Coordinates of N, CA, C and O in Angstrom, one line a residue:
X1 N -44.0 134.0 -9.3 CA -44.4 134.9 -10.5 C -43.4 135.9 -10.3 O -43.2 136.8 -11.5
X2 N -42.9 136.4 -9.1 CA -41.9 137.4 -9.0 C -40.9 137.7 -10.0 O -40.4 138.7 -10.5
X3 N -39.9 136.3 -10.4 CA -38.9 136.3 -11.3 C -39.2 136.0 -12.6 O -38.4 135.4 -13.3
X4 N -40.5 136.3 -13.2 CA -40.7 135.8 -14.4 C -41.3 137.0 -15.3 O -41.3 138.3 -14.8
X5 N -41.4 136.9 -16.6 CA -42.0 138.1 -17.4 C -43.4 138.7 -16.9 O -43.6 139.7 -16.9
X6 N -44.1 137.4 -16.6 CA -45.4 137.8 -16.0 C -45.3 138.7 -14.8 O -46.2 139.7 -14.4
X7 N -44.5 138.4 -13.8 CA -44.0 139.1 -12.6 C -43.7 140.4 -12.9 O -44.1 141.4 -12.1
X8 N -42.9 140.6 -13.9 CA -42.5 141.9 -14.3 C -43.6 142.8 -14.9 O -43.8 143.9 -14.7
X9 N -44.5 142.3 -15.5 CA -45.6 143.1 -16.1 C -46.4 143.4 -14.9 O -47.0 144.5 -14.9
X10 N -46.8 142.5 -13.9 CA -47.4 142.8 -12.8 C -46.7 144.0 -12.0 O -47.3 145.0 -11.3
X11 N -45.4 143.8 -11.8 CA -44.8 144.8 -11.2 C -45.1 146.3 -11.9 O -45.3 147.5 -11.1
X12 N -44.9 146.3 -13.2 CA -45.1 147.6 -13.7 C -46.5 148.1 -13.6 O -46.9 149.2 -13.6
X13 N -47.6 147.3 -13.6 CA -49.0 147.5 -13.4 C -49.1 148.1 -12.1 O -49.9 149.1 -11.7
X14 N -48.2 147.7 -11.0 CA -48.6 148.0 -9.7 C -47.9 149.6 -9.7 O -48.5 150.4 -9.0
X15 N -46.8 149.5 -10.6 CA -46.3 151.2 -10.4 C -47.5 152.0 -11.0 O -47.3 153.3 -11.1
X16 N -48.1 151.6 -12.0 CA -49.1 152.3 -12.8 C -50.5 152.6 -11.9 O -51.8 153.0 -12.4
X17 N -50.4 152.1 -10.5 CA -51.6 152.0 -9.8 C -52.8 151.2 -9.8 O -53.8 151.6 -9.6
X18 N -52.3 150.1 -10.4 CA -53.5 149.2 -10.8 C -53.2 148.1 -9.7 O -52.2 147.7 -9.5
X19 N -54.3 147.9 -9.0 CA -54.4 146.7 -7.8 C -54.1 145.5 -8.4 O -54.7 144.9 -9.3
X20 N -53.1 144.7 -8.0 CA -52.7 143.4 -8.4 C -52.5 142.5 -7.6 O -51.9 141.4 -7.8
X21 N -53.0 142.6 -6.3 CA -52.9 141.7 -5.2 C -53.6 140.2 -5.6 O -52.9 139.3 -5.1
X22 N -54.6 140.1 -6.3 CA -55.4 138.9 -6.9 C -54.8 138.3 -8.2 O -55.5 137.6 -8.7
X23 N -54.0 139.2 -8.9 CA -53.4 139.0 -10.3 C -52.8 137.7 -10.4 O -52.0 137.4 -9.6
X24 N -53.1 136.7 -11.3 CA -52.4 135.6 -11.5 C -51.9 135.5 -13.0 O -52.4 136.5 -13.8
X25 N -51.1 134.7 -13.5 CA -50.8 134.7 -14.9 C -52.1 134.5 -15.9 O -51.9 135.0 -17.1
X26 N -53.1 134.1 -15.5 CA -54.3 133.7 -16.2 C -55.2 134.8 -16.0 O -56.4 134.8 -16.7
X27 N -55.0 135.9 -15.3 CA -55.8 137.2 -15.3 C -55.9 137.8 -16.3 O -54.6 138.1 -17.0
X28 N -57.0 138.1 -16.9 CA -56.9 139.3 -18.3 C -57.0 140.7 -17.7 O -57.1 140.9 -16.7
X29 N -56.6 141.5 -18.8 CA -56.2 142.9 -18.3 C -57.8 143.3 -18.4 O -57.9 144.2 -17.4
X30 N -58.6 143.0 -19.0 CA -59.9 143.3 -18.9 C -60.5 143.0 -17.7 O -61.2 143.9 -17.0
X31 N -60.2 141.9 -16.9 CA -60.7 141.7 -15.6 C -60.0 142.6 -14.7 O -60.7 142.9 -13.7
X32 N -59.0 143.1 -14.9 CA -58.4 144.1 -13.8 C -58.9 145.6 -14.7 O -58.4 146.5 -13.8
X33 N -59.9 145.7 -15.2 CA -60.4 146.8 -15.7 C -59.3 147.7 -16.3 O -59.3 149.0 -16.1
X34 N -58.5 147.3 -17.0 CA -57.5 148.0 -17.7 C -58.1 148.4 -19.2 O -58.4 147.3 -19.9
X35 N -58.1 149.6 -19.5 CA -58.7 149.9 -20.9 C -57.2 150.0 -21.7 O -56.3 149.9 -21.3
X36 N -57.6 150.3 -23.2 CA -56.6 150.5 -24.2 C -55.7 151.5 -23.9 O -54.5 151.3 -24.3
X37 N -56.1 152.7 -23.2 CA -55.2 153.8 -22.9 C -54.2 153.5 -21.9 O -53.1 153.5 -22.0
X38 N -54.6 152.6 -20.9 CA -53.8 152.1 -19.9 C -52.9 151.0 -20.5 O -51.6 150.9 -20.0
X39 N -53.1 150.3 -21.4 CA -52.6 149.4 -22.1 C -51.6 150.0 -22.7 O -50.3 149.2 -22.9
X40 N -51.8 151.2 -23.5 CA -50.9 151.8 -24.1 C -49.6 152.4 -23.2 O -48.4 152.4 -23.4
X41 N -49.8 152.5 -22.2 CA -49.1 153.2 -20.9 C -48.1 152.1 -20.5 O -46.9 152.1 -20.3
X42 N -48.7 151.0 -20.4 CA -48.1 149.7 -19.9 C -47.1 149.4 -21.2 O -45.9 149.0 -20.8
X43 N -47.5 149.7 -22.4 CA -46.5 149.1 -23.2 C -45.3 150.1 -23.4 O -44.1 149.5 -23.6
X44 N -45.7 151.2 -23.0 CA -44.6 152.4 -23.0 C -43.4 152.0 -22.0 O -42.2 152.0 -22.3
X45 N -43.9 151.5 -20.6 CA -43.1 151.2 -19.6 C -42.2 150.0 -20.1 O -41.3 149.9 -19.7
X46 N -43.0 148.9 -20.5 CA -42.4 147.9 -21.0 C -41.3 148.0 -21.9 O -40.2 147.5 -21.8
X47 N -41.5 148.8 -22.9 CA -40.7 149.1 -24.2 C -39.1 149.8 -23.4 O -38.2 149.4 -23.9
X48 N -39.7 150.7 -22.6 CA -38.4 151.3 -21.9 C -37.6 150.4 -20.7 O -36.4 150.5 -20.9
X49 N -38.3 149.6 -20.0 CA -37.7 148.7 -19.3 C -36.8 147.5 -20.1 O -35.6 147.2 -19.6
X50 N -37.4 147.2 -21.4 CA -36.7 146.1 -22.0 C -36.1 146.6 -23.3 O -35.3 145.6 -23.7
X51 N -36.1 147.7 -23.7 CA -35.6 148.0 -24.9 C -36.2 147.4 -26.1 O -35.2 147.1 -27.1
X52 N -37.4 147.2 -26.1 CA -37.9 146.8 -27.1 C -39.1 147.5 -27.7 O -39.3 148.6 -27.2
X53 N -39.7 147.2 -28.9 CA -40.8 147.9 -29.6 C -42.0 147.1 -29.5 O -42.0 146.0 -29.9
X54 N -43.2 147.6 -28.9 CA -44.3 146.8 -28.7 C -45.4 147.7 -29.9 O -45.7 148.8 -29.5
X55 N -45.7 147.1 -30.7 CA -46.7 147.6 -31.9 C -48.0 147.9 -31.1 O -48.7 147.0 -30.1
X56 N -49.0 148.8 -31.6 CA -50.2 149.1 -31.2 C -51.0 147.7 -31.4 O -51.0 147.4 -32.6
X57 N -51.8 147.4 -30.4 CA -52.4 146.1 -30.7 C -52.0 144.8 -30.3 O -52.6 143.8 -30.3
X58 N -50.7 144.7 -29.8 CA -49.9 143.6 -29.5 C -50.6 143.3 -28.2 O -50.3 142.1 -27.6
X59 N -50.7 144.3 -27.3 CA -51.5 144.2 -25.9 C -52.9 144.5 -26.0 O -53.2 145.7 -26.4
X60 N -53.9 143.6 -25.8 CA -55.0 143.8 -26.0 C -55.8 143.5 -24.5 O -55.3 142.7 -23.8
X61 N -57.0 144.2 -24.1 CA -57.8 144.0 -23.0 C -58.1 142.2 -22.8 O -58.1 141.8 -21.7
X62 N -58.2 141.6 -23.8 CA -58.8 140.3 -23.6 C -57.7 139.3 -23.4 O -57.8 138.2 -23.0
X63 N -56.3 139.8 -23.4 CA -55.3 139.2 -23.1 C -55.2 138.7 -21.9 O -55.3 139.8 -21.0
X64 N -54.4 137.8 -21.5 CA -53.8 137.1 -20.2 C -52.8 137.9 -20.0 O -52.0 138.0 -20.7
X65 N -52.1 138.0 -18.4 CA -50.9 138.6 -18.1 C -49.8 137.3 -18.8 O -48.9 137.9 -19.5
X66 N -50.1 136.1 -18.7 CA -49.1 135.2 -19.4 C -49.1 135.4 -20.9 O -48.1 135.2 -21.4
X67 N -50.1 135.7 -21.5 CA -50.1 135.9 -23.0 C -49.3 137.2 -23.5 O -48.6 137.2 -24.3
X68 N -49.6 138.2 -22.3 CA -48.7 139.3 -22.7 C -47.0 138.8 -22.4 O -46.4 139.4 -23.2
X69 N -46.9 138.4 -21.4 CA -45.5 137.7 -21.2 C -45.0 136.8 -22.6 O -43.8 137.1 -23.0
X70 N -45.7 136.2 -23.2 CA -45.4 135.4 -24.4 C -45.0 136.5 -25.4 O -44.0 136.3 -26.3
X71 N -46.0 137.6 -25.6 CA -45.2 138.7 -26.4 C -43.9 139.3 -26.4 O -43.4 139.2 -27.0
X72 N -43.8 139.5 -25.0 CA -42.4 139.9 -24.7 C -41.4 138.8 -25.0 O -40.2 139.1 -25.5
X73 N -41.6 137.7 -24.8 CA -40.6 136.4 -25.0 C -40.2 136.3 -26.5 O -39.2 136.1 -27.0
X74 N -41.5 136.7 -27.2 CA -41.1 136.3 -28.7 C -40.2 137.5 -29.2 O -39.6 137.3 -30.3
X75 N -40.2 138.6 -28.4 CA -39.3 139.6 -29.0 C -37.8 139.6 -28.4 O -37.2 140.5 -28.4
X76 N -37.7 138.5 -27.7 CA -36.2 137.9 -27.1 C -36.1 138.3 -25.7 O -35.0 138.4 -25.2
X77 N -37.1 139.0 -25.0 CA -37.0 139.5 -23.8 C -36.8 138.1 -22.6 O -37.6 137.2 -23.0
X78 N -36.0 138.3 -21.8 CA -35.7 137.1 -20.9 C -35.5 137.5 -19.6 O -34.9 138.8 -19.3
X79 N -35.9 137.1 -18.5 CA -35.9 137.6 -17.1 C -34.7 136.6 -16.5 O -34.9 135.3 -16.3
X80 N -33.6 137.2 -16.0 CA -32.7 136.2 -15.3 C -33.2 135.8 -13.9 O -33.8 136.7 -13.1

């Protein structure tokens, strides 16, 4: 998962001090106890990293890491 969009999301979550050792692409933000405020912070970090715009509500607690990666991919983000 390290070299995927999901892996990049997990990396940012780690930077935000979210425990990620047991996170898989199928883990929801809710299961990680991430609230909407922390999701907004995640979105800001991802926007800066990838130079994209993430609208409020595009990342939600019920989403999995893989689903969030799909949101980024739909915006043209790719990881080499």
